[in-house]
Short mmCIF file of C-alpha atoms in Angstrom, two decimals:
data_model
loop_
_atom_site.label_atom_id
_atom_site.label_comp_id
_atom_site.label_asym_id
_atom_site.label_seq_id
_atom_site.Cartn_x
_atom_site.Cartn_y
_atom_site.Cartn_z
CA MET A 15 -208.99 103.26 43.18
CA SER A 16 -208.00 99.80 42.05
CA ASP A 17 -205.53 98.52 39.47
CA HIS A 18 -207.52 95.47 38.36
CA GLY A 19 -205.53 93.42 35.92
CA LYS A 20 -202.39 95.54 36.30
CA ALA A 21 -199.51 93.80 38.01
CA GLN A 22 -197.13 96.15 39.74
CA PRO A 23 -193.49 95.70 38.82
CA VAL A 24 -191.57 93.74 41.41
CA PHE A 25 -188.39 94.99 43.02
CA MET A 26 -186.00 92.86 40.94
CA ASP A 27 -187.54 94.01 37.64
CA LEU A 28 -187.21 97.65 38.68
CA TYR A 29 -183.68 97.09 40.00
CA LEU A 30 -182.58 95.44 36.77
CA ARG A 31 -183.94 98.40 34.80
CA GLY A 32 -182.09 100.84 37.09
CA GLU A 33 -185.33 102.37 38.37
CA VAL A 34 -184.63 101.62 42.04
CA ARG A 35 -181.47 101.36 44.14
CA ALA A 36 -180.43 98.33 46.18
CA ASP A 37 -181.38 99.99 49.46
CA ASP A 38 -184.92 100.58 48.14
CA ILE A 39 -185.56 96.90 48.84
CA ASP A 40 -186.36 97.92 52.43
CA ASP A 41 -189.38 99.89 51.21
CA PHE A 42 -190.62 96.87 49.28
CA ILE A 43 -190.21 94.66 52.34
CA ASP A 44 -192.12 97.19 54.46
CA SER A 45 -194.89 97.20 51.85
CA TRP A 46 -195.03 93.39 51.90
CA HIS A 47 -195.37 93.41 55.68
CA GLU A 48 -198.22 95.93 55.46
CA ASN A 49 -200.06 94.03 52.71
CA SER A 50 -198.83 90.48 53.00
CA GLY A 51 -201.20 88.06 51.41
CA ALA A 52 -200.59 84.56 50.13
CA GLN A 53 -197.38 85.59 48.37
CA GLU A 54 -194.02 84.72 49.92
CA LEU A 55 -191.58 87.60 50.38
CA PHE A 56 -189.12 86.24 47.82
CA GLU A 57 -191.95 86.13 45.25
CA TYR A 58 -193.06 89.65 46.15
CA LEU A 59 -189.50 90.87 45.56
CA GLY A 60 -189.30 88.98 42.26
CA MET A 61 -186.53 86.65 43.39
CA THR A 62 -186.17 82.91 43.20
CA LYS A 63 -185.81 81.00 46.47
CA GLU A 64 -182.10 80.59 45.72
CA GLU A 65 -181.57 84.29 45.01
CA TYR A 66 -183.46 85.22 48.16
CA ALA A 67 -181.42 82.80 50.30
CA LEU A 68 -178.20 84.23 48.87
CA TRP A 69 -179.37 87.80 49.47
CA LEU A 70 -180.36 86.94 53.06
CA ARG A 71 -176.87 85.58 53.75
CA ASP A 72 -175.19 88.59 52.18
CA PRO A 73 -177.26 91.61 51.08
CA GLU A 74 -174.18 92.95 49.28
CA MET A 75 -174.71 90.14 46.73
CA LEU A 76 -177.67 91.91 45.12
CA PRO A 77 -175.57 93.35 42.25
CA ALA A 78 -174.13 89.87 41.63
CA ILE A 79 -177.63 88.39 41.59
CA ALA A 80 -178.62 91.03 39.04
CA ARG A 81 -175.59 90.23 36.87
CA ALA A 82 -176.47 86.54 37.05
CA ARG A 83 -179.96 87.40 35.81
CA GLN A 84 -178.36 89.12 32.87
CA GLY A 85 -176.31 85.99 32.15
CA GLU A 86 -172.92 87.27 33.28
CA PHE A 87 -172.33 84.60 35.95
CA LYS A 88 -174.09 82.40 38.50
CA PRO A 89 -173.43 83.47 42.11
CA VAL A 90 -175.51 80.65 43.60
CA GLY A 91 -173.35 77.98 41.97
CA ARG A 92 -170.21 79.75 43.13
CA MET A 93 -171.34 79.61 46.75
CA ARG A 94 -171.76 75.81 46.79
CA LYS A 95 -168.80 73.56 47.39
#
């Protein structure tokens, strides 16, 4: 069975809607490894390169990345000095 024309929601979209927990990202990464195509992991997760780099440095920053998406603050800018 195929979902032609239907894009599956990416991790960040689901996380922002409260449909997945932060630790569910591991399942998405496993899925990417099993089905990796031309898409980069950060794209598969629905992150920008900057968000992905920040998350790689500190996975506990995921809630801050989500708040930044919602316009509350910009964690990437705060990390640069």
